[in-house]
């Protein structure tokens, strides 16, 4: 092999010289990359996360990683391309001795930047199911940039004295300049925060903080506090024991957008139109965050599902909105890789979510302002991933010999895989579904652990004083029930959600059995905050606090309560929802299809009536048939007519949603496809 000639004297250096060069080149590269990443995160998220300790940690982590990587590279190259040739053998690569450190930096720095930028492209710009030719084009462009940078560093960046006894000024000078620059940026951020605080100083008495935790795709009957046989939620169970547990909380819809819109506006889907008529929240509907922010609260939305954030207008009113690994990066690349390898957090952002929320609350608490933090976890969503050690524990009672792991893998490979079961391509046994449930349960348990970590952290720092904590979900999940997977239609498997209120010394512990809904959150929170007069007149939820009570003591509700749920499907009007393989036509999202199948449910006492626009209505007595296995639509026609009349009366009591200018966005439809709602 002919050597690449750049000079002479390079290959004859001993291993010690190479290790020293690799060490110093790695430290230099690590410091530079740590500075770049922490500065990026400062502008991307804010000083509450990328503060000075974060900057120091980033510098130390990357300097250490660079040192290890540089020495490993030195060993690798010294024993391959840069090995000392045998007698009469031509060297593979020969370079001038004064270019040694430049050579190592020209490899380490471009490679580090390629990994960091590549990870950002794959995580944020092109998430898993939206990757296409553009993804590879930008990765190739990043690779080309890295190569050009490497060549430029080698040719024009002299580092021959880096690491010598008299050249400490290079890394020291860099660190001093970096610290000064970081301090200037943080100073500017804090100055902005002080101005913000002066504009929002709340009037006495101090208002309570509000921590609203939402677990995506989480059904109540898989919580141990709701009687589930597996210990899936020990930390939430503790909150439920000390607070108020609602056993009949009903989601206003069976999927993310309409349920979150109802949560933030206090109105049902027919009123806000989100998720079927509109892909963006109407400006006519004030949100909980808007009302609280106008009344002295500092507010945060940290979400892990794009359908709970900025893309659909649900971040409106929040002072800070962060889409973890969706719109924003909230941790260093090196930390992310470590967490995914050590904690098996592939596809999970729960740990980063808790870290970011905890830091933001700590920063806000120092301002003296009350906070409203919306913290959203998406982990229980498909595809289900084994979270250890919980999965090993939860699968113990499953006969693994009866599980067809190949079929399980086919329906659980990615977000759209469940369609293979719905369209009849893959048939699953009861053992297969039990295996999927064990995976699902392990994700719930993993999120519960992170919620416990968040609560412990805030409690230890004193940031839970005078704080209302609400834990709930946007909807549940089918795992074989009614021959469904994922979350469609309006059976209780996807509508019955957990709801826990925790406010020590203010809300007495207890269990509430009457129907409540996510639309009740807005009026209840505003009442707790002393803002009853700010509850919008169009609100369709109810204040779960007794009128005229002293303080904010929550007492057991009495009397009948009727709640509603709605879903607009993407299937033809002649589809039978109660038949197996019902969703072969769950293929395209169009407004025409959405109008063809409108599904609405009314809960009234022991009865539940499901109205379908195709006329195939269903009726269930939940007291006798909680699993909704016996459709009584023909056996109880009078009860069906009574409930349909109530439903129609309710729908006629308010102005229903109309199409707004934010509707029909291509990115909205593309996101529906990427998340598996349509094919």
XYZ file of C-alpha atoms in Angstrom:
679
model
C 0.000 0.000 0.000
C 1.374 3.397 -0.946
C 1.605 5.797 2.019
C -0.113 9.150 2.098
C 2.796 11.555 2.278
C 2.539 14.715 4.372
C 6.060 14.838 5.723
C 8.234 12.701 7.954
C 8.941 11.795 11.544
C 5.399 11.031 12.629
C 5.140 7.261 12.816
C 8.325 6.831 14.806
C 6.876 8.531 17.882
C 6.283 6.216 20.824
C 2.903 5.332 22.352
C 3.379 7.782 25.232
C 3.664 10.681 22.802
C 0.517 9.600 20.993
C -1.404 9.178 24.252
C -0.388 12.666 25.378
C -1.473 14.112 22.044
C -4.765 12.225 22.165
C -5.374 13.309 25.770
C -4.897 17.024 25.183
C -6.647 17.012 21.832
C -9.591 15.201 23.432
C -9.792 17.640 26.348
C -9.691 20.601 23.984
C -12.372 19.065 21.767
C -14.543 18.175 24.758
C -14.405 21.682 26.204
C -15.334 23.193 22.864
C -18.222 20.785 22.220
C -19.513 21.189 25.782
C -19.515 24.947 25.350
C -21.329 24.734 22.011
C -24.019 22.363 23.325
C -24.666 24.243 26.568
C -24.921 27.545 24.682
C -27.346 25.974 22.217
C -29.478 24.623 25.077
C -29.421 28.011 26.786
C -31.011 29.642 23.753
C -33.208 26.616 23.036
C -34.771 26.211 26.482
C -33.585 28.926 28.850
C -31.336 29.602 31.812
C -33.530 27.565 34.181
C -32.056 24.488 32.492
C -28.743 25.591 30.957
C -27.558 27.514 33.996
C -24.005 27.956 35.228
C -23.815 24.574 37.030
C -25.118 22.991 33.820
C -22.341 24.715 31.869
C -19.684 23.485 34.297
C -21.107 19.956 34.190
C -21.161 20.019 30.393
C -17.543 21.172 30.280
C -16.378 18.491 32.707
C -18.390 15.692 31.088
C -17.212 16.469 27.598
C -13.637 17.104 28.709
C -13.606 13.683 30.393
C -15.254 12.009 27.405
C -12.842 13.790 25.081
C -9.834 12.680 27.121
C -10.961 9.043 27.094
C -11.909 9.198 23.428
C -8.666 10.916 22.466
C -6.507 8.323 24.199
C -8.575 5.479 22.745
C -8.121 6.993 19.294
C -4.373 7.265 19.930
C -4.145 3.573 20.818
C -6.214 2.622 17.779
C -4.219 4.726 15.321
C -0.830 3.880 16.787
C -1.609 0.199 16.264
C -3.003 0.631 12.760
C -2.488 3.587 10.436
C 0.296 5.108 12.507
C 2.111 1.975 13.578
C 5.878 1.909 13.340
C 6.780 0.123 10.081
C 8.975 -2.956 10.031
C 12.400 -2.906 8.476
C 12.063 -1.964 4.811
C 8.283 -1.420 5.083
C 6.693 1.798 3.911
C 4.611 3.669 6.550
C 0.862 3.679 5.931
C 0.528 7.302 6.981
C 3.303 9.798 7.558
C 2.824 13.301 8.947
C 5.039 16.053 10.399
C 5.554 15.820 14.156
C 4.261 19.361 14.703
C 0.913 18.350 13.175
C 0.264 15.532 15.642
C -2.280 17.312 17.865
C -3.909 19.066 14.920
C -4.375 15.653 13.347
C -6.175 14.301 16.405
C -8.369 17.400 16.766
C -9.214 17.243 13.051
C -10.685 13.778 13.708
C -12.248 14.253 17.156
C -13.996 17.602 16.688
C -15.689 16.909 13.321
C -16.758 13.462 14.547
C -18.239 14.944 17.756
C -20.119 17.621 15.842
C -21.398 15.046 13.342
C -22.750 12.896 16.197
C -24.357 15.889 17.929
C -25.917 17.396 14.803
C -26.902 13.970 13.509
C -28.629 13.126 16.791
C -30.513 16.425 16.642
C -31.624 15.755 13.077
C -32.828 12.241 13.899
C -34.505 13.155 17.200
C -36.010 16.564 16.488
C -36.086 17.378 12.784
C -36.762 13.887 11.428
C -38.290 11.648 14.128
C -38.517 7.941 13.407
C -41.661 7.729 11.275
C -41.128 10.916 9.285
C -37.708 10.065 7.873
C -37.327 10.201 4.118
C -34.802 11.144 1.458
C -34.388 14.584 3.036
C -33.185 12.922 6.232
C -30.304 11.202 4.484
C -29.581 14.319 2.444
C -29.106 16.442 5.556
C -27.087 13.715 7.259
C -24.863 13.511 4.182
C -24.558 17.299 4.184
C -23.556 17.183 7.846
C -20.984 14.511 7.048
C -19.558 16.594 4.208
C -19.345 19.628 6.477
C -17.517 17.517 9.076
C -14.981 16.328 6.513
C -14.333 19.867 5.259
C -13.992 21.056 8.859
C -11.526 18.274 9.608
C -9.341 19.116 6.613
C -9.458 22.805 7.498
C -8.510 22.159 11.117
C -5.559 20.040 10.088
C -4.208 22.503 7.559
C -4.866 25.846 9.234
C -5.243 25.284 12.987
C -1.846 25.009 14.742
C -1.950 23.096 18.014
C 1.626 21.925 18.242
C 2.131 23.392 21.734
C -1.162 22.138 23.185
C -0.372 20.173 26.341
C 3.223 21.313 26.694
C 4.452 22.614 30.025
C 4.180 26.237 28.943
C 0.950 26.055 26.968
C -1.666 25.804 29.677
C -2.835 29.214 28.513
C -4.701 27.616 25.576
C -7.301 25.606 27.532
C -7.248 28.054 30.452
C -7.818 31.044 28.177
C -10.594 29.203 26.412
C -12.282 28.345 29.712
C -12.019 31.937 30.953
C -13.527 33.306 27.755
C -16.252 30.649 27.818
C -17.135 31.414 31.446
C -17.301 35.156 30.755
C -19.463 34.604 27.686
C -21.749 32.184 29.519
C -22.032 34.626 32.406
C -23.062 37.421 30.044
C -25.760 35.226 28.505
C -27.072 34.118 31.890
C -27.011 37.699 33.122
C -29.138 38.773 30.175
C -31.576 35.920 30.851
C -31.854 36.784 34.546
C -32.342 40.453 33.748
C -35.241 39.482 31.532
C -36.640 37.305 34.338
C -36.423 40.187 36.827
C -38.350 42.398 34.439
C -40.877 39.634 33.974
C -41.260 39.236 37.745
C -41.864 42.946 38.262
C -44.639 42.836 35.665
C -46.313 39.809 37.248
C -45.924 40.377 40.980
C -49.048 38.795 42.483
C -51.203 40.611 44.962
C -51.531 39.092 48.444
C -52.641 36.675 49.684
C -50.274 34.313 47.849
C -51.974 32.093 45.306
C -51.451 28.322 45.347
C -49.145 26.650 42.854
C -50.659 24.191 40.377
C -48.826 21.106 39.122
C -50.867 19.341 36.439
C -49.435 15.939 35.453
C -50.936 14.144 32.450
C -50.012 10.614 31.430
C -50.814 9.994 27.784
C -52.727 6.836 26.805
C -53.127 5.607 30.388
C -56.215 3.684 31.485
C -57.444 3.767 35.059
C -57.958 0.019 35.401
C -54.183 -0.513 35.125
C -53.476 1.604 38.219
C -52.994 -0.312 41.451
C -54.865 2.502 43.227
C -57.876 1.575 41.061
C -57.720 -2.088 42.036
C -55.291 -3.450 39.454
C -53.592 -6.661 40.555
C -50.077 -5.488 39.651
C -48.196 -2.788 41.627
C -47.968 -0.367 38.721
C -48.374 2.965 40.553
C -46.966 2.972 44.113
C -46.055 6.680 44.037
C -49.400 7.789 42.610
C -51.109 5.450 45.096
C -49.501 7.459 47.894
C -50.865 10.692 46.437
C -54.298 9.072 46.088
C -54.237 7.894 49.700
C -53.329 11.358 50.947
C -55.618 13.158 48.493
C -58.853 12.678 46.585
C -59.289 9.763 44.160
C -61.968 10.023 41.458
C -63.066 6.530 40.449
C -65.294 7.582 37.553
C -63.276 10.184 35.680
C -64.260 10.141 32.005
C -62.146 11.418 29.117
C -64.008 13.812 26.791
C -62.529 11.978 23.805
C -60.494 8.899 22.977
C -57.410 10.640 21.651
C -54.922 13.348 22.473
C -55.917 16.550 20.687
C -59.598 16.843 21.649
C -58.989 15.622 25.203
C -56.190 18.116 25.849
C -58.210 20.889 24.231
C -61.061 20.097 26.641
C -58.621 19.980 29.552
C -57.267 23.460 28.796
C -60.536 25.154 27.772
C -63.193 23.484 29.928
C -65.417 22.683 26.936
C -66.254 19.500 25.040
C -65.153 18.612 21.517
C -68.375 19.794 19.871
C -67.610 23.235 21.277
C -63.895 23.544 20.483
C -63.858 21.387 17.326
C -60.262 20.286 17.810
C -59.155 17.080 16.138
C -61.900 16.864 13.542
C -63.013 20.285 12.260
C -59.941 22.209 13.335
C -56.282 21.399 13.746
C -55.556 24.595 15.699
C -57.264 25.911 18.822
C -59.601 28.841 18.223
C -58.531 32.196 19.656
C -62.113 32.612 20.880
C -61.542 30.049 23.627
C -59.303 31.255 26.476
C -57.064 28.574 27.953
C -56.309 27.788 31.572
C -52.716 28.934 31.036
C -53.851 32.269 29.594
C -56.146 32.992 32.526
C -53.577 32.023 35.159
C -50.771 33.940 33.418
C -52.890 37.089 33.347
C -53.404 36.729 37.087
C -49.794 36.588 38.238
C -48.809 32.986 37.517
C -45.635 31.916 35.757
C -46.512 28.962 33.550
C -44.715 26.042 31.917
C -45.865 23.438 29.405
C -43.491 20.527 28.975
C -44.929 17.948 26.619
C -43.852 14.743 24.893
C -46.571 14.501 22.265
C -46.801 17.131 19.500
C -50.599 16.973 19.762
C -50.352 18.515 23.234
C -48.204 21.444 22.194
C -47.477 24.329 19.887
C -48.351 22.604 16.607
C -52.065 22.590 17.465
C -52.156 25.785 19.526
C -52.266 24.116 22.943
C -49.163 25.984 24.147
C -51.036 29.275 23.986
C -50.824 31.228 27.215
C -47.802 29.414 28.623
C -44.777 31.567 29.385
C -42.542 28.649 28.457
C -43.462 25.666 26.290
C -40.974 22.864 25.700
C -41.546 19.860 23.485
C -39.023 17.377 24.825
C -37.327 15.716 21.854
C -40.068 17.115 19.626
C -39.386 20.810 19.308
C -36.573 21.257 21.798
C -33.524 19.494 23.144
C -33.306 19.499 26.934
C -30.158 17.516 27.672
C -26.629 16.993 26.445
C -26.108 14.395 23.737
C -23.655 12.501 25.913
C -26.169 12.336 28.777
C -28.925 11.168 26.468
C -26.803 8.334 25.121
C -25.786 7.342 28.643
C -29.383 7.317 29.913
C -30.602 5.265 26.994
C -27.850 2.711 27.450
C -27.875 2.512 31.257
C -31.573 3.098 31.994
C -32.905 1.477 28.812
C -34.722 4.737 28.092
C -35.038 4.099 24.364
C -38.087 6.049 23.249
C -38.578 7.476 26.735
C -38.158 11.099 27.729
C -39.668 10.807 31.205
C -36.379 11.365 33.014
C -35.529 14.464 30.958
C -39.069 15.754 31.427
C -38.774 15.528 35.201
C -35.336 17.156 35.223
C -36.506 20.090 33.103
C -39.728 20.561 35.093
C -37.904 20.399 38.424
C -35.326 22.975 37.318
C -37.982 25.332 35.977
C -40.054 25.118 39.169
C -36.943 25.754 41.276
C -36.136 28.866 39.233
C -39.717 30.115 39.398
C -39.978 29.526 43.145
C -37.081 31.931 43.691
C -39.061 34.721 42.012
C -41.847 34.492 44.577
C -44.427 33.991 41.828
C -46.958 31.154 41.946
C -46.409 28.599 39.217
C -48.614 26.573 36.907
C -46.695 23.623 35.458
C -48.236 21.254 32.922
C -46.055 18.129 32.786
C -46.926 15.587 30.114
C -45.579 12.026 29.800
C -46.027 10.041 26.587
C -44.297 6.772 27.517
C -47.314 4.418 27.781
C -48.061 5.137 24.114
C -47.455 2.549 21.395
C -45.053 1.003 20.649
C -44.707 -0.400 24.163
C -41.131 -0.836 25.370
C -39.906 -3.042 28.200
C -38.920 -0.884 31.178
C -36.780 -2.845 33.553
C -36.847 -4.148 36.195
C -40.625 -3.788 36.005
C -41.254 -5.792 32.840
C -39.455 -8.836 34.242
C -41.655 -8.631 37.336
C -44.924 -8.119 35.460
C -44.472 -10.981 32.988
C -43.901 -13.626 35.677
C -47.505 -14.851 35.600
C -47.539 -15.214 31.787
C -47.000 -18.602 30.171
C -44.312 -17.526 27.714
C -44.610 -20.817 25.835
C -48.018 -19.635 24.632
C -46.752 -16.241 23.453
C -45.894 -15.802 19.786
C -43.152 -13.199 20.077
C -42.891 -12.795 16.312
C -46.545 -11.709 16.112
C -46.151 -9.449 19.134
C -43.183 -7.812 17.429
C -45.166 -7.307 14.222
C -47.902 -5.285 15.957
C -45.532 -3.470 18.325
C -42.619 -2.478 16.088
C -43.594 1.185 15.749
C -46.575 3.499 16.175
C -48.409 2.269 13.084
C -47.837 -1.442 13.616
C -51.103 -2.046 15.477
C -52.944 -1.641 12.164
C -51.707 -5.110 11.250
C -54.009 -6.492 13.937
C -56.910 -4.185 13.138
C -56.955 -5.094 9.457
C -56.671 -8.823 10.145
C -53.134 -9.255 8.849
C -51.915 -10.545 12.240
C -54.038 -12.559 14.683
C -53.111 -12.434 18.378
C -53.913 -14.872 21.184
C -54.900 -13.971 24.738
C -51.335 -14.805 25.832
C -49.979 -12.410 23.213
C -52.163 -9.639 24.600
C -51.081 -10.431 28.163
C -47.489 -10.016 27.036
C -48.331 -6.639 25.472
C -50.095 -5.627 28.688
C -46.979 -6.491 30.692
C -44.988 -4.171 28.424
C -47.640 -1.468 28.811
C -47.683 -1.908 32.593
C -43.908 -1.586 32.778
C -44.143 1.782 31.034
C -46.804 2.975 33.483
C -44.613 1.840 36.376
C -41.604 3.624 34.878
C -43.520 6.903 34.570
C -44.846 6.453 38.108
C -41.240 6.205 39.286
C -40.407 9.482 37.565
C -43.479 11.167 39.055
C -42.292 9.987 42.453
C -38.844 11.398 41.717
C -40.373 14.746 40.746
C -42.487 14.896 43.897
C -39.568 13.920 46.142
C -37.310 16.525 44.538
C -39.854 19.324 44.902
C -40.786 18.303 48.430
C -37.148 18.166 49.527
C -36.585 21.706 48.232
C -39.805 23.022 49.762
C -41.424 23.745 46.399
C -44.607 21.735 47.074
C -45.854 24.000 49.829
C -49.240 25.478 49.009
C -49.425 23.388 45.828
C -52.349 21.615 44.179
C -51.129 18.503 42.357
C -53.397 16.832 39.803
C -52.513 13.503 38.186
C -54.684 12.345 35.305
C -54.617 11.062 31.701
C -56.005 12.211 28.373
C -57.478 8.811 27.432
C -56.919 5.085 27.857
C -55.840 2.286 25.539
C -57.233 -0.887 23.987
C -54.977 -3.923 24.223
C -57.280 -6.476 22.637
C -60.520 -5.422 24.317
C -63.460 -5.239 21.884
C -61.062 -6.511 19.189
C -59.351 -3.113 19.219
C -55.813 -1.890 19.670
C -54.649 1.681 20.296
C -57.432 4.177 21.112
C -60.483 4.634 18.935
C -64.226 4.589 19.473
C -65.826 5.225 22.874
C -65.747 2.144 25.075
C -64.764 2.640 28.710
C -61.402 0.986 28.139
C -60.272 4.243 26.524
C -62.588 6.645 28.345
C -62.155 5.727 32.008
C -59.047 7.575 33.145
C -57.258 8.126 36.460
C -57.729 11.394 38.323
C -56.134 12.300 41.653
C -56.171 15.646 43.490
C -53.470 16.165 46.132
C -53.424 19.300 48.267
C -52.427 18.502 51.887
C -54.368 20.271 54.640
C -56.664 21.797 52.021
C -58.353 18.857 50.296
C -59.223 16.050 52.706
C -58.447 12.503 51.557
C -61.268 10.406 50.210
C -62.830 8.675 47.237
C -65.314 10.288 44.852
C -67.514 7.931 42.825
C -69.635 10.359 40.818
C -68.828 11.092 37.181
C -66.255 13.815 36.563
C -64.516 14.905 33.366
C -61.382 16.657 32.168
C -63.584 19.674 31.397
C -63.893 20.085 35.187
C -60.175 20.817 35.608
C -60.305 24.446 34.419
C -63.158 25.639 36.680
C -61.781 23.698 39.644
C -58.233 25.052 39.317
C -59.479 28.612 38.897
C -61.633 28.178 41.998
C -58.667 26.887 43.997
C -56.657 29.891 42.792
C -59.350 32.275 44.025
C -60.311 33.161 40.460
C -63.913 31.960 40.274
C -64.881 35.227 38.630
C -62.436 34.412 35.816
C -64.179 31.166 34.811
C -65.446 31.723 31.229
C -69.227 31.784 30.921
C -69.129 29.162 28.164
C -67.338 26.607 30.374
C -69.072 23.224 30.227
C -67.268 21.685 33.187
C -68.173 22.118 36.817
C -66.265 23.306 39.841
C -65.575 20.197 41.898
C -65.524 22.337 45.039
C -68.761 22.960 46.937
C -70.216 26.390 46.433
C -70.025 28.571 49.498
C -67.594 26.310 51.346
C -64.962 27.755 53.600
C -61.490 27.547 52.136
C -61.145 25.043 49.341
C -62.190 21.829 51.030
C -63.305 19.279 48.472
C -66.310 17.311 49.663
C -68.123 14.345 48.182
C -70.366 15.326 45.308
C -74.025 14.414 45.530
C -76.817 14.110 43.027
C -76.813 12.940 39.407
C -74.123 13.984 36.957
C -74.143 13.512 33.218
C -70.907 13.623 31.230
C -70.123 13.217 27.548
C -67.424 11.891 25.240
C -66.987 12.380 21.514
C -64.925 10.893 18.722
C -64.753 11.515 15.005
C -63.325 8.542 13.174
C -61.664 8.162 9.820
C -63.680 5.194 8.572
C -66.553 4.947 6.058
C -70.075 5.446 7.305
C -71.051 1.801 6.706
C -68.337 0.432 9.019
C -69.622 -1.641 11.947
C -67.669 -0.483 15.007
C -68.557 -3.543 17.081
C -67.273 -6.138 14.604
C -63.770 -7.670 14.483
C -61.308 -6.177 12.000
C -63.538 -3.122 11.996
C -60.949 -0.621 10.850
C -59.742 -1.922 7.510
C -60.626 1.502 6.191
C -58.650 3.362 8.869
C -56.495 4.550 6.010
C -56.835 8.236 5.261
C -57.614 11.380 7.174
C -60.060 13.639 5.381
C -62.666 16.036 6.654
C -65.282 14.193 4.606
C -64.545 10.914 6.375
C -64.504 12.659 9.734
C -67.970 14.029 9.052
C -69.209 10.615 7.931
C -68.620 8.959 11.298
C -69.397 11.052 14.342
C -69.555 9.127 17.601
C -70.883 10.531 20.868
C -71.435 8.932 24.259
C -73.567 10.066 27.169
C -73.016 8.722 30.701
C -76.129 9.024 32.834
C -76.308 7.078 36.084
C -75.848 3.369 35.404
C -76.500 3.844 31.702
C -74.296 4.673 28.757
C -75.617 5.415 25.284
C -73.289 5.563 22.262
C -74.677 7.428 19.273
C -73.195 6.854 15.813
C -73.979 8.939 12.779
C -74.376 5.726 10.750
C -77.340 4.762 12.952
C -75.713 1.737 14.617
C -76.174 3.001 18.176
C -75.225 1.064 21.311
C -76.617 0.983 24.859
C -75.055 -0.490 27.998
C -76.018 -0.858 31.640
C -72.640 -0.296 33.281
C -73.793 -1.507 36.688
C -74.562 -4.968 35.297
C -72.137 -4.950 32.375
C -69.042 -2.832 33.160
C -67.089 -4.471 30.312
C -69.740 -3.366 27.767
C -70.266 -6.815 26.295
C -74.085 -6.790 25.960
C -75.523 -4.157 23.651
C -79.084 -3.457 24.896
C -80.080 -1.152 22.052
C -82.861 -3.516 20.941
C -83.808 -4.805 24.395
C -84.210 -1.307 25.926
C -85.487 0.969 23.135
C -87.201 3.409 25.516
C -84.030 3.983 27.550
C -82.083 4.460 24.317
C -84.590 7.057 23.093
C -84.481 8.836 26.459
C -80.687 9.114 26.431
C -80.581 10.111 22.776
C -83.037 12.904 23.542
C -80.811 14.083 26.420
C -77.798 14.013 24.134
C -79.573 16.026 21.451
C -80.847 18.497 24.041
C -77.306 18.999 25.315
C -75.904 19.493 21.810
C -78.567 22.090 21.129
C -77.774 24.048 24.283
C -74.600 25.707 22.954
C -73.064 26.992 19.744
C -71.036 24.201 18.211
C -67.588 24.610 16.692
C -67.008 26.030 13.252
C -64.044 25.683 10.923
C -61.289 28.207 11.677
C -58.352 29.473 9.638
C -55.895 27.180 11.393
C -57.494 24.047 9.988
C -56.248 21.577 7.451
C -52.533 22.059 7.951
C -50.468 19.596 5.963
C -48.107 19.146 8.904
C -51.081 18.168 11.061
C -52.108 15.428 8.646
C -48.506 14.302 8.270
C -48.181 14.089 12.037
C -51.362 12.016 12.253
C -49.742 9.597 9.863
C -46.399 9.554 11.670
C -48.066 8.776 15.004
C -50.066 5.907 13.568
C -53.568 7.375 13.671
C -53.874 6.882 9.923
C -51.969 4.973 7.268
